[in-house]
PDB file of C-alpha atoms in Angstrom:
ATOM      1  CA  UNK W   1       0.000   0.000   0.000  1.00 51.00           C
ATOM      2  CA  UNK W   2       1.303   3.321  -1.353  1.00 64.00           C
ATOM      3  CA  UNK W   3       1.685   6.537   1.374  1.00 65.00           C
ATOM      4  CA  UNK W   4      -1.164   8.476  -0.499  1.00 61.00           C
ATOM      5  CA  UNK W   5      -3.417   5.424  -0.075  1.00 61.00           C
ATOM      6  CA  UNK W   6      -2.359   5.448   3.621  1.00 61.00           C
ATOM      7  CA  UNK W   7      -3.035   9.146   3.880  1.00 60.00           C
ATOM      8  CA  UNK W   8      -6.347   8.588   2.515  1.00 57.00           C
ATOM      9  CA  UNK W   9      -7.646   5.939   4.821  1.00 59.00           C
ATOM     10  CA  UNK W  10      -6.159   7.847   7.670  1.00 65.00           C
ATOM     11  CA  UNK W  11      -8.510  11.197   6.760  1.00 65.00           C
ATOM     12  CA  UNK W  12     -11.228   8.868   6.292  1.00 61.00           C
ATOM     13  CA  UNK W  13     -11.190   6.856   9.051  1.00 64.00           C
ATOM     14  CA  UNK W  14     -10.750  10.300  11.059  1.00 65.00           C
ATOM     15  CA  UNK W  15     -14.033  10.804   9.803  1.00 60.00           C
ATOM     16  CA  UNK W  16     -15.478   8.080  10.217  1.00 57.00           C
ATOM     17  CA  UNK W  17     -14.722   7.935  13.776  1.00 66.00           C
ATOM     18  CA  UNK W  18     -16.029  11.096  14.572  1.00 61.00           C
ATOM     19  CA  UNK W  19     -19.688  10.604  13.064  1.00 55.00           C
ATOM     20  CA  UNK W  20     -19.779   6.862  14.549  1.00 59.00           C
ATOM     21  CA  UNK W  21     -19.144   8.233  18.212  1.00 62.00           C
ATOM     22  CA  UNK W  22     -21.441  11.112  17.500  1.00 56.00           C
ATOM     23  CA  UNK W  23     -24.250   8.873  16.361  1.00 54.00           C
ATOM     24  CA  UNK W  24     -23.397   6.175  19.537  1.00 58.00           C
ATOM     25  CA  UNK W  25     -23.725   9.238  22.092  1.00 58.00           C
ATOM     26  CA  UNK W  26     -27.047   9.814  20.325  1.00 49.00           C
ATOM     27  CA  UNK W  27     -28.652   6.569  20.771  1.00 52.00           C
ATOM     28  CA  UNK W  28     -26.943   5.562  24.383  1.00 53.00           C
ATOM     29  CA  UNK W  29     -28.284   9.099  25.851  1.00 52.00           C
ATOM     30  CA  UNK W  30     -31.639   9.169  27.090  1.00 53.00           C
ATOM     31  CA  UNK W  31     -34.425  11.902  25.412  1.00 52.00           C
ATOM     32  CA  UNK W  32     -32.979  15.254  27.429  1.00 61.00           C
ATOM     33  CA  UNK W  33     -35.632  17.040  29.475  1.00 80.00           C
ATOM     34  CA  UNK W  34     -36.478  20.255  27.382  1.00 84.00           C
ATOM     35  CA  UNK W  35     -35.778  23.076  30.139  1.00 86.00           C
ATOM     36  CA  UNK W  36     -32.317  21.589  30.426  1.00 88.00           C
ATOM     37  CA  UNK W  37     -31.910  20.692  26.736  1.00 90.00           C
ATOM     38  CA  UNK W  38     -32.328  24.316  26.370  1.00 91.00           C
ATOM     39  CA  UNK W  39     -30.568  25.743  29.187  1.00 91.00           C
ATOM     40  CA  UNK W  40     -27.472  24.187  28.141  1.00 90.00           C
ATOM     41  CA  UNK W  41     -27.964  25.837  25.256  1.00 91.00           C
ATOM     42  CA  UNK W  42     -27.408  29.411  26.669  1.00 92.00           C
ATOM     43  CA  UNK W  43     -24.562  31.008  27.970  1.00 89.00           C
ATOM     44  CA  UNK W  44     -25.203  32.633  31.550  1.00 86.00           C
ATOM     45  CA  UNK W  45     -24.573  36.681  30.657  1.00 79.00           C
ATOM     46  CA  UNK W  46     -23.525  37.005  34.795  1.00 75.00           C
ATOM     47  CA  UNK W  47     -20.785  33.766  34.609  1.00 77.00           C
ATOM     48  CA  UNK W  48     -18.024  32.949  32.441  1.00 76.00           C
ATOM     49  CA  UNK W  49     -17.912  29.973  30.575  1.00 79.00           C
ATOM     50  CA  UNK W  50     -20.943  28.543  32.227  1.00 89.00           C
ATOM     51  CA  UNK W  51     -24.348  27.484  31.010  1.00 91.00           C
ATOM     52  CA  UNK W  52     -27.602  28.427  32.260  1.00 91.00           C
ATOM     53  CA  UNK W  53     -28.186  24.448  33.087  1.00 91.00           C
ATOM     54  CA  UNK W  54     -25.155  24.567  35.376  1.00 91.00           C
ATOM     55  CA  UNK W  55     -24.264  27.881  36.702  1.00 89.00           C
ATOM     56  CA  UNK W  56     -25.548  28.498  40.348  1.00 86.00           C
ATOM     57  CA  UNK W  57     -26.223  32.225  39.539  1.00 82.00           C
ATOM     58  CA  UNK W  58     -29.156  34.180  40.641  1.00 77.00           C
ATOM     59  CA  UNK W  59     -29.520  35.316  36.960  1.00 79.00           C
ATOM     60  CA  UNK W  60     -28.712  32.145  35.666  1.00 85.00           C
ATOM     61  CA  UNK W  61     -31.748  30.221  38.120  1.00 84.00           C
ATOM     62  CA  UNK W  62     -34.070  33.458  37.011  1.00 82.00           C
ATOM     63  CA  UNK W  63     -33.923  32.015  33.209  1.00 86.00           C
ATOM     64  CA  UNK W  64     -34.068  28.226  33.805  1.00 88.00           C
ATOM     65  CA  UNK W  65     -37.496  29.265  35.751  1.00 84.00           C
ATOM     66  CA  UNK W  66     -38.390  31.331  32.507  1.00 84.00           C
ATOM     67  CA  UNK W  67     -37.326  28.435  30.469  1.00 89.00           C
ATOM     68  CA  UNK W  68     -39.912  26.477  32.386  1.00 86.00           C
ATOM     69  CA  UNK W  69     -42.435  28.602  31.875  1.00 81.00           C
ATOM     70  CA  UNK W  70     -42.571  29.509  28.444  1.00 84.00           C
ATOM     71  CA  UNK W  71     -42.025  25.641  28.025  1.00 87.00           C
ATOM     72  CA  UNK W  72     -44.953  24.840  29.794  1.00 85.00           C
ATOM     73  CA  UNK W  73     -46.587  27.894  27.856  1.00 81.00           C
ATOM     74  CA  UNK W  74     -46.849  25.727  24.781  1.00 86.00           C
ATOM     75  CA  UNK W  75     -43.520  27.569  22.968  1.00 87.00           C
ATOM     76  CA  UNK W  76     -41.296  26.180  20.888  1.00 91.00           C
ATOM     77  CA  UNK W  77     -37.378  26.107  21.215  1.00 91.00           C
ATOM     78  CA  UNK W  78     -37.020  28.144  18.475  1.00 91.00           C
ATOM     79  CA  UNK W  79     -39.035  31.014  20.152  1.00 90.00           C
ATOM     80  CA  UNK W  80     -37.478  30.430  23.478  1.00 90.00           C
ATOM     81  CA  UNK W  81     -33.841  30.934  22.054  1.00 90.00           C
ATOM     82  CA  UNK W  82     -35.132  34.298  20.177  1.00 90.00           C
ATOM     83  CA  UNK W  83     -37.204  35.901  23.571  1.00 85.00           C
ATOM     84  CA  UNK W  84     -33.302  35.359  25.386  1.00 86.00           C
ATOM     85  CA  UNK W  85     -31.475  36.660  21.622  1.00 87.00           C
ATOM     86  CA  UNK W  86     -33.736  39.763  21.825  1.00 81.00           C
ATOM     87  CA  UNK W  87     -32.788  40.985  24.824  1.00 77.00           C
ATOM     88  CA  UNK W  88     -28.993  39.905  25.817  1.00 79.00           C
ATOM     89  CA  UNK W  89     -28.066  39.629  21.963  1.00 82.00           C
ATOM     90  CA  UNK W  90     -26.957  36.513  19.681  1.00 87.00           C
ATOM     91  CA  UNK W  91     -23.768  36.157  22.200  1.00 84.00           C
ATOM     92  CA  UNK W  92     -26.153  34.596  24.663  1.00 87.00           C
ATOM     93  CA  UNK W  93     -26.200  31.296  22.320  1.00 89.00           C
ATOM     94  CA  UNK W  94     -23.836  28.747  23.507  1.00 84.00           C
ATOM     95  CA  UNK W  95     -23.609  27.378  20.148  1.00 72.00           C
ATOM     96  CA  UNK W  96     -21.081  28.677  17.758  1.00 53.00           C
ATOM     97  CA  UNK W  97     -21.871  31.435  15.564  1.00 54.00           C
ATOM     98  CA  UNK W  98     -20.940  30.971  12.151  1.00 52.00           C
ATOM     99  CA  UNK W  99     -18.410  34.189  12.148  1.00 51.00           C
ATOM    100  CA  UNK W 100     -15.106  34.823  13.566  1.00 50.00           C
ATOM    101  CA  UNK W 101     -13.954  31.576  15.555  1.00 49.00           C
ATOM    102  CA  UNK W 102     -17.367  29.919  15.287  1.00 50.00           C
ATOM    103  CA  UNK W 103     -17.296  30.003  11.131  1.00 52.00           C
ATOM    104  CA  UNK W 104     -14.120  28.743  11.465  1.00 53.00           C
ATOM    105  CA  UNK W 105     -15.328  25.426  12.877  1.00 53.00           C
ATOM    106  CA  UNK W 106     -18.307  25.497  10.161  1.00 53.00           C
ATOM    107  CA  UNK W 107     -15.971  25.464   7.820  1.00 60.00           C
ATOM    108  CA  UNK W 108     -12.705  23.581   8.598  1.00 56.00           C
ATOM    109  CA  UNK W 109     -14.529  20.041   8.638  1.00 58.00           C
ATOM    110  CA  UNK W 110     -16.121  20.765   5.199  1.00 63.00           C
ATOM    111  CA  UNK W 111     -12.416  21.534   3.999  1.00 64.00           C
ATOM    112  CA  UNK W 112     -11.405  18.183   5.192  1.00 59.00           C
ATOM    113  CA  UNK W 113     -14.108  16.441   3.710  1.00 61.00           C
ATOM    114  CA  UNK W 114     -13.985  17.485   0.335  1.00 67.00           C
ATOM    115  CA  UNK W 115     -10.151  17.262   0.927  1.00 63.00           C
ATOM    116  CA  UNK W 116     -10.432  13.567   1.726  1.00 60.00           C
ATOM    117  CA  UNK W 117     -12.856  12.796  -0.906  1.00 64.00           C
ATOM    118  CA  UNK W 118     -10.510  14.507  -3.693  1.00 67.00           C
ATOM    119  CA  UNK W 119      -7.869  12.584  -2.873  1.00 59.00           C
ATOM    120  CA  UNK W 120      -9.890   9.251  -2.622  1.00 59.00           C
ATOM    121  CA  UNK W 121     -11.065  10.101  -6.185  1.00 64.00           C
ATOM    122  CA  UNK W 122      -8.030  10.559  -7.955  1.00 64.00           C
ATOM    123  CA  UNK W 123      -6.300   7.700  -6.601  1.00 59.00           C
ATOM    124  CA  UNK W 124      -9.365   5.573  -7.923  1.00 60.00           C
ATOM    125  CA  UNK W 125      -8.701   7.185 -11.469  1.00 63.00           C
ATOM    126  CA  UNK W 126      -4.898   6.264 -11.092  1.00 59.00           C
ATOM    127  CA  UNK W 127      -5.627   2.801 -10.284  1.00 57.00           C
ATOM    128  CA  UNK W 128      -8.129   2.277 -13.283  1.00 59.00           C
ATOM    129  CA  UNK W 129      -5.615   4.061 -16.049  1.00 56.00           C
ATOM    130  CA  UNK W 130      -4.238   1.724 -18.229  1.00 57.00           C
ATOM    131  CA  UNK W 131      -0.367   1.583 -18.058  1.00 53.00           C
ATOM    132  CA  UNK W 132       1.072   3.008 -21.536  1.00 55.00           C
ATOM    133  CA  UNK W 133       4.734   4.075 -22.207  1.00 54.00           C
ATOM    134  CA  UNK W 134       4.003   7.660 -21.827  1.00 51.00           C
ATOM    135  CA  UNK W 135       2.557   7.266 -18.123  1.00 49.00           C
ATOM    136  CA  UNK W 136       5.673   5.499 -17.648  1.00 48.00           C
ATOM    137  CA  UNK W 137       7.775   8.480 -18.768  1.00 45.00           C
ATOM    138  CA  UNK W 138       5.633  10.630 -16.562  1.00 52.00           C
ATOM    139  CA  UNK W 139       6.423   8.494 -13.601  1.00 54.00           C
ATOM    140  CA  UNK W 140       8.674  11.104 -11.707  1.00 54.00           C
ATOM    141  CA  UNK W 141       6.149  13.871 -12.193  1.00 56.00           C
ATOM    142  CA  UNK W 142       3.458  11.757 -10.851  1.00 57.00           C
ATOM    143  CA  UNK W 143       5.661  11.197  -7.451  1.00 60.00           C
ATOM    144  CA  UNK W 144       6.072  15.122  -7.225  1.00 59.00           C
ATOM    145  CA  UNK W 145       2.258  14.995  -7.416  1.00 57.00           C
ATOM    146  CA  UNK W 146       2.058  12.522  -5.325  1.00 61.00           C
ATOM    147  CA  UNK W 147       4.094  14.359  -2.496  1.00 64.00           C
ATOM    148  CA  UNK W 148       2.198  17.641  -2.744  1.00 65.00           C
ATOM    149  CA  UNK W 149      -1.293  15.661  -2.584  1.00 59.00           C
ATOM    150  CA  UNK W 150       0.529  13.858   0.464  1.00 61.00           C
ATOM    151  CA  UNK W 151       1.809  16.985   2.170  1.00 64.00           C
ATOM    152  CA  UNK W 152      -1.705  18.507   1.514  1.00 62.00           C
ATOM    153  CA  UNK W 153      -3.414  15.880   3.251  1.00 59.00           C
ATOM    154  CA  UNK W 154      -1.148  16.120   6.450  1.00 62.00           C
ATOM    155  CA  UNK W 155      -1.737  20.077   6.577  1.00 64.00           C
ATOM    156  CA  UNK W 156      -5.412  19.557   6.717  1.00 59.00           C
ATOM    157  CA  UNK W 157      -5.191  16.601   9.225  1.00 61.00           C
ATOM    158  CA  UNK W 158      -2.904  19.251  11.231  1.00 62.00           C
ATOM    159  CA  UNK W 159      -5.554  21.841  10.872  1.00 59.00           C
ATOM    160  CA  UNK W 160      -8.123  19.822  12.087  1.00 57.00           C
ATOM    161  CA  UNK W 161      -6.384  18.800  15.180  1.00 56.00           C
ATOM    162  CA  UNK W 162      -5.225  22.705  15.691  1.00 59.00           C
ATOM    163  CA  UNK W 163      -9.057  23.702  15.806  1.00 52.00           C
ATOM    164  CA  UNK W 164     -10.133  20.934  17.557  1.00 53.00           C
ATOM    165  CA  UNK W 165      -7.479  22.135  20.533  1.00 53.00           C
ATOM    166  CA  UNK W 166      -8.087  25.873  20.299  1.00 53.00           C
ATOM    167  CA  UNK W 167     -11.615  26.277  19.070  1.00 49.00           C
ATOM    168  CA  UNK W 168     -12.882  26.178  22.231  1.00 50.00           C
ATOM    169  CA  UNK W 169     -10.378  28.336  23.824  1.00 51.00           C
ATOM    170  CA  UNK W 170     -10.665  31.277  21.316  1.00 46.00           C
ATOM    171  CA  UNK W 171     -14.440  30.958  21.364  1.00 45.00           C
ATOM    172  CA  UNK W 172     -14.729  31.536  25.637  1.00 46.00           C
ATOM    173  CA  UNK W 173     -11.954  34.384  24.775  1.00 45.00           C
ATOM    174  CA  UNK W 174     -14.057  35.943  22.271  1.00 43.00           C
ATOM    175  CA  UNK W 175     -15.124  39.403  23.570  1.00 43.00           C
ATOM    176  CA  UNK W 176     -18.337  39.110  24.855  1.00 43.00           C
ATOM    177  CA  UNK W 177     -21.463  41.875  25.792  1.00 43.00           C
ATOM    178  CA  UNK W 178     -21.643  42.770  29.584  1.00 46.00           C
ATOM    179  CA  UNK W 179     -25.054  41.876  30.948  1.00 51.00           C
ATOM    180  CA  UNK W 180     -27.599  44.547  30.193  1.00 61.00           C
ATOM    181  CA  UNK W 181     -29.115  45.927  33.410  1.00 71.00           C
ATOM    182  CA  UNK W 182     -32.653  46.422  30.957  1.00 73.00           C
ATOM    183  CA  UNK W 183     -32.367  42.867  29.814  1.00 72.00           C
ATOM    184  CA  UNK W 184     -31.750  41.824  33.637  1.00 77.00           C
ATOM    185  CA  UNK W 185     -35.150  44.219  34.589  1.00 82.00           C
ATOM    186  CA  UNK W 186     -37.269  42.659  32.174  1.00 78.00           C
ATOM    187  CA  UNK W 187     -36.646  39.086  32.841  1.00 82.00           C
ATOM    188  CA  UNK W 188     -37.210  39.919  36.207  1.00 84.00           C
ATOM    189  CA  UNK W 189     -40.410  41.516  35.690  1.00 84.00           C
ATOM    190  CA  UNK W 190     -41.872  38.770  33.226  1.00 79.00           C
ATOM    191  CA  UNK W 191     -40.817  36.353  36.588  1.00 82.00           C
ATOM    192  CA  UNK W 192     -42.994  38.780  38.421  1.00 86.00           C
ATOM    193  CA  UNK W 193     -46.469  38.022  36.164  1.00 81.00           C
ATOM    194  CA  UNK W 194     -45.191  34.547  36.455  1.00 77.00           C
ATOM    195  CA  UNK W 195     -45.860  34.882  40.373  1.00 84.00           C
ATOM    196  CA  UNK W 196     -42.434  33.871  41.032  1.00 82.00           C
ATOM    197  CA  UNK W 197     -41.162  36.353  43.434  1.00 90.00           C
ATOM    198  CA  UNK W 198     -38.399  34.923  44.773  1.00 87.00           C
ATOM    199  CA  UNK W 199     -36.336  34.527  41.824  1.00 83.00           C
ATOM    200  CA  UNK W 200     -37.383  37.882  40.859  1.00 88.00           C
ATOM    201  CA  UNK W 201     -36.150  38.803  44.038  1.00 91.00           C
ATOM    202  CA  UNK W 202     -32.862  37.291  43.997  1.00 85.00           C
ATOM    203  CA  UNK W 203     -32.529  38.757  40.015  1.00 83.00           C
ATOM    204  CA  UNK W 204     -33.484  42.450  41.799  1.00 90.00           C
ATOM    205  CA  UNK W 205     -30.623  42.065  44.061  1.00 90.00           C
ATOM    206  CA  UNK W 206     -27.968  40.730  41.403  1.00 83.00           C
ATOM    207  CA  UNK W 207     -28.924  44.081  39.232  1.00 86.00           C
ATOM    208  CA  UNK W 208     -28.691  46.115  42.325  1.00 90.00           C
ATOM    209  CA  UNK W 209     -25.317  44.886  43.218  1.00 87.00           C
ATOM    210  CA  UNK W 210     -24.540  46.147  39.826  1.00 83.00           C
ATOM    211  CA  UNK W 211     -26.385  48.892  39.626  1.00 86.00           C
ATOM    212  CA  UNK W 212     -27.148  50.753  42.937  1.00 90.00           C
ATOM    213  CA  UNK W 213     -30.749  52.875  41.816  1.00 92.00           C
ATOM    214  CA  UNK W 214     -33.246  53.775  44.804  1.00 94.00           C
ATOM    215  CA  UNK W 215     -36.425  53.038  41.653  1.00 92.00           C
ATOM    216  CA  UNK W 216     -35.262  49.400  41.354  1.00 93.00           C
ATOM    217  CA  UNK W 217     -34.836  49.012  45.132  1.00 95.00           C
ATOM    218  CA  UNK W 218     -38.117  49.778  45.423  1.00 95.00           C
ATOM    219  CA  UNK W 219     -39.211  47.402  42.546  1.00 94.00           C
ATOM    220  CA  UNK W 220     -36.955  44.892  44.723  1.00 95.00           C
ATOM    221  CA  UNK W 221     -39.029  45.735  48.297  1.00 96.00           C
ATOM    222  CA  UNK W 222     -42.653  45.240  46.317  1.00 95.00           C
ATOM    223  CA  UNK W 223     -40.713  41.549  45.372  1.00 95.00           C
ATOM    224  CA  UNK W 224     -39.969  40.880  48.836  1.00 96.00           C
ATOM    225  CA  UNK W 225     -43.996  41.820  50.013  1.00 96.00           C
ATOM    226  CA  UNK W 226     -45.216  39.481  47.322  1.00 94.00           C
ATOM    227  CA  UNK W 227     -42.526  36.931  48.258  1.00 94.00           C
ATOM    228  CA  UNK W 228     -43.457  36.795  52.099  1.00 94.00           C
ATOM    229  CA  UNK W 229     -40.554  38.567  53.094  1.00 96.00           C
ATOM    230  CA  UNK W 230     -41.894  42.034  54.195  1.00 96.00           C
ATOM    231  CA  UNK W 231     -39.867  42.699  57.009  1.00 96.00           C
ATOM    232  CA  UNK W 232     -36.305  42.678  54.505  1.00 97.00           C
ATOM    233  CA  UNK W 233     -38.963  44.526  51.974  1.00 97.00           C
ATOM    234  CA  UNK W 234     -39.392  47.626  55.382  1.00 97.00           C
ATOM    235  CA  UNK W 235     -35.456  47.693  55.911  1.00 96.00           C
ATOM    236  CA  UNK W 236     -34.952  48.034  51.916  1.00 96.00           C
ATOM    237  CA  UNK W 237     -37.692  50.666  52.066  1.00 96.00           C
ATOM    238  CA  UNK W 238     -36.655  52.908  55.180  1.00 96.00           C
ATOM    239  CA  UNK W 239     -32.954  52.961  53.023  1.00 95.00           C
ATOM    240  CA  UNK W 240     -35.022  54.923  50.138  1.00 96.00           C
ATOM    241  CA  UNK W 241     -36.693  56.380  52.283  1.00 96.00           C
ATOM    242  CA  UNK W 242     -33.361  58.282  54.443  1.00 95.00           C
ATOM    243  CA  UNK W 243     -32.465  59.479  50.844  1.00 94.00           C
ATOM    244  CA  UNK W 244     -35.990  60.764  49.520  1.00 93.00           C
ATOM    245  CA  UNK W 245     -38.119  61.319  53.108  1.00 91.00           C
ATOM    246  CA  UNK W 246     -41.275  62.933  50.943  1.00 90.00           C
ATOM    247  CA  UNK W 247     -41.369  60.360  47.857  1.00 95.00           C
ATOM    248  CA  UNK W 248     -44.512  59.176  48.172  1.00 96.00           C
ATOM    249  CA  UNK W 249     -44.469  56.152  46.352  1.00 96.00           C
ATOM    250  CA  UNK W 250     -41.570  55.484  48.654  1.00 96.00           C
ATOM    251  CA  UNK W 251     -43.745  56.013  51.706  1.00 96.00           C
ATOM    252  CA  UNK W 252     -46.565  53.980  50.186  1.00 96.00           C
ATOM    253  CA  UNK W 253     -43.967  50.851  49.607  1.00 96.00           C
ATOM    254  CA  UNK W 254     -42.687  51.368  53.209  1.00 96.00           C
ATOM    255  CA  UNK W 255     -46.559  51.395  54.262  1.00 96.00           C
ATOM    256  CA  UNK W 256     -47.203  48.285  52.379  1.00 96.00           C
ATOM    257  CA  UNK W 257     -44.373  46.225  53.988  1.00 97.00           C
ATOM    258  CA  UNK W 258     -44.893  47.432  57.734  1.00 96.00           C
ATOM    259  CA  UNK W 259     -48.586  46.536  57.192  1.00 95.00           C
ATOM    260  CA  UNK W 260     -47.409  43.062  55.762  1.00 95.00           C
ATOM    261  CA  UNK W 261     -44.946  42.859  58.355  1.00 95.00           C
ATOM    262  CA  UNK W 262     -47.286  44.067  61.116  1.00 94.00           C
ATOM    263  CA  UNK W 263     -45.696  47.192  62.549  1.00 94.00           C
ATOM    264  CA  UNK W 264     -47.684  49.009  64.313  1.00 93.00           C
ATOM    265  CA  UNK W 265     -45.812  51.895  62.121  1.00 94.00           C
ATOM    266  CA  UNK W 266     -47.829  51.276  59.169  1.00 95.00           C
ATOM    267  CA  UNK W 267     -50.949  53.438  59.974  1.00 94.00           C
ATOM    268  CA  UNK W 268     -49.005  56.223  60.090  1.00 95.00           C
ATOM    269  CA  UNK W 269     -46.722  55.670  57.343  1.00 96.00           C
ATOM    270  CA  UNK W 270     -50.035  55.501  55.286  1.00 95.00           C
ATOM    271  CA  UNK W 271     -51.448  58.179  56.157  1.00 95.00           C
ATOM    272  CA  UNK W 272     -48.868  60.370  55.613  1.00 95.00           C
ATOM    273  CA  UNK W 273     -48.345  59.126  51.897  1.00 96.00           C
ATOM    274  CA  UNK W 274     -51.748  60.444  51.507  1.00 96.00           C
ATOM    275  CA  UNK W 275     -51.426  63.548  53.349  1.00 95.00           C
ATOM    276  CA  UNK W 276     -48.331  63.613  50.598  1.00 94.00           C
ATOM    277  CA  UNK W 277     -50.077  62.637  47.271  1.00 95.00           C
ATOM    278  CA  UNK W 278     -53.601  62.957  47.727  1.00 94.00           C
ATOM    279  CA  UNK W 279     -54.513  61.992  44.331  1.00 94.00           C
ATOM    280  CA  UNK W 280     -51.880  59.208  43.661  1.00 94.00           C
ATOM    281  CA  UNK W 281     -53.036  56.385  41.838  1.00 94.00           C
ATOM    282  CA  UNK W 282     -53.536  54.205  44.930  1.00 94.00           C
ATOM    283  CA  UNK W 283     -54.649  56.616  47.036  1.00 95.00           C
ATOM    284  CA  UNK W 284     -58.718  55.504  47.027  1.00 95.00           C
ATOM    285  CA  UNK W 285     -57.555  51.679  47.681  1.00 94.00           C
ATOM    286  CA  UNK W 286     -55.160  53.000  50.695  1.00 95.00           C
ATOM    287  CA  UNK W 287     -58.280  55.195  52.191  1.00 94.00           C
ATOM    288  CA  UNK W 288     -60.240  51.851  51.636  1.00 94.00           C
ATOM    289  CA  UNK W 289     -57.736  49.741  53.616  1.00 90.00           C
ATOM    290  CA  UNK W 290     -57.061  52.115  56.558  1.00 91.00           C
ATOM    291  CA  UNK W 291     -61.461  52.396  56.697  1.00 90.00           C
ATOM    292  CA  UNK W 292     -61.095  48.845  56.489  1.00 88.00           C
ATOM    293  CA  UNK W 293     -59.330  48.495  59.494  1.00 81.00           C
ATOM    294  CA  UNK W 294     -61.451  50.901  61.762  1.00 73.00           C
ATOM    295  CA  UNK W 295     -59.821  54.070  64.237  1.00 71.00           C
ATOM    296  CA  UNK W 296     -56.341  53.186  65.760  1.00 62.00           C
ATOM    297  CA  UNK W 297     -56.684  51.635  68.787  1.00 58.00           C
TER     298      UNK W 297
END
């Protein structure tokens, strides 16, 4: 057996041996649960390098309980993917893009394919061509064919193994989007008209960290009444509150969470968000709660 022939089989077999133990992982692994299936699909925008399936983030246990939802909602992957795409960008897809790095390992295997399958066709020609005098003449050139084909074969093996070591380096290097503090907000509010308030919580206090804002930790203490937790939803209140002492809708949050909480501070508090803003927006169901509840005693 010639060293092209032995090239040949070699690029092949490579081949081969890669679809075989793709298609043997695909029938030994069990049908993956769709939340997961999908979560692995997404990059965490808080972690690096991790998926949403197995980081331990706040953000990243805010979308697996989206996941779930819109799952049991009836939608399909495909619209699952493009609600996360739309608001932390494409980079949010764990699966390469084909640009930069990511086209790169679209397009290497295809170069080694039709590589592999040049090479197995023009040895098949050689071996069918009669044997004349001139071919015989020609039999040096053919070698120094023979050696580039050879050489070519090796470069693309070498290429192949290059990618296969540092495509997955260069893609986690790959400059990636800081979270977006509006992305963050809105998952956290479409957890909210889920009803789940604690992971909306725990997103609230990730942006926060981030992004110190006395609007979102008020949007973080009406999280903590819904999520039983009205006491922690009073201390993040009274914090606004030292800053903006007259803001009523500061005063009505801080009402809302002693009342929860049952301070005997909340009467007051209430009252003097009306005495404040009279015509607010929940100002007739306040009157109706503190009539409710009769004179102080």
């Amino acid at each position: 057996m010639t060293r092209r022939r032995v090239v040949v089989f070699v690029i092949i077999g490579f081949l081969a041996l890669g679809a075989g133990a793709a298609m043997w992982r695909s029938i030994r692994q069990p049908a993956p649960d769709p939340a997961r299936q999908l979560g692995a699909g997404l990059r965490c925008p808080a972690c690096q390098g991790e998926s949403v399936a197995d980081s331990r983030s706040p953000m990243a246990a805010a979308m697996r309980d989206v996941i779930a939802a819109q799952v049991a909602a009836g939608r399909s992957p495909e619209q699952i993917r493009d609600w996360f795409v739309q608001r932390y960008g494409p980079e949010v897809l764990a699966t390469p893009q084909p640009r930069g790095v990511g086209l790169l390992l679209w397009v290497v295997p295809a170069i080694v394919l039709a590589g592999g399958l040049g090479l197995a066709l023009r040895a098949r020609r050689r071996r069918t061509r009669p044997r004349t005098p001139a071919t015989m003449v020609d039999a040096g050139s053919r070698r120094g064919a023979e050696r580039t084909w050879n050489l070519a074969a090796l470069c693309l093996i070498a290429l192949v193994v290059g990618v296969a070591l540092a495509g997955p380096r260069l893609a986690e290097e790959q400059p990636r989007a800081a979270p977006s503090a509006a992305a963050d907000l809105a998952l956290a509010r479409s957890l909210e008209q889920q009803g789940r308030y604690a992971a909306a919580v725990e997103l609230y206090r990730d942006v926060l960290r981030r992004r110190p804002d006395d609007q979102l930790r008020l949007r973080l203490a009406f999280a903590l009444i819904r999520a039983g937790e009205a006491p922690e939803a009073a201390r993040v209140a009274e914090q606004v509150l030292a800053v903006r002492p007259d803001d009523p809708d500061t005063l009505l949050m801080l009402g809302l969470a002693r009342r929860e909480a049952g301070s005997p501070l909340a009467r007051e508090t209430l009252r003097r968000f009306l005495n404040r803003a009279p015509e607010h927006s929940a100002a007739t169901e306040i009157r109706r709660l503190l009539e409710a509840e009769g004179p102080p005693r």
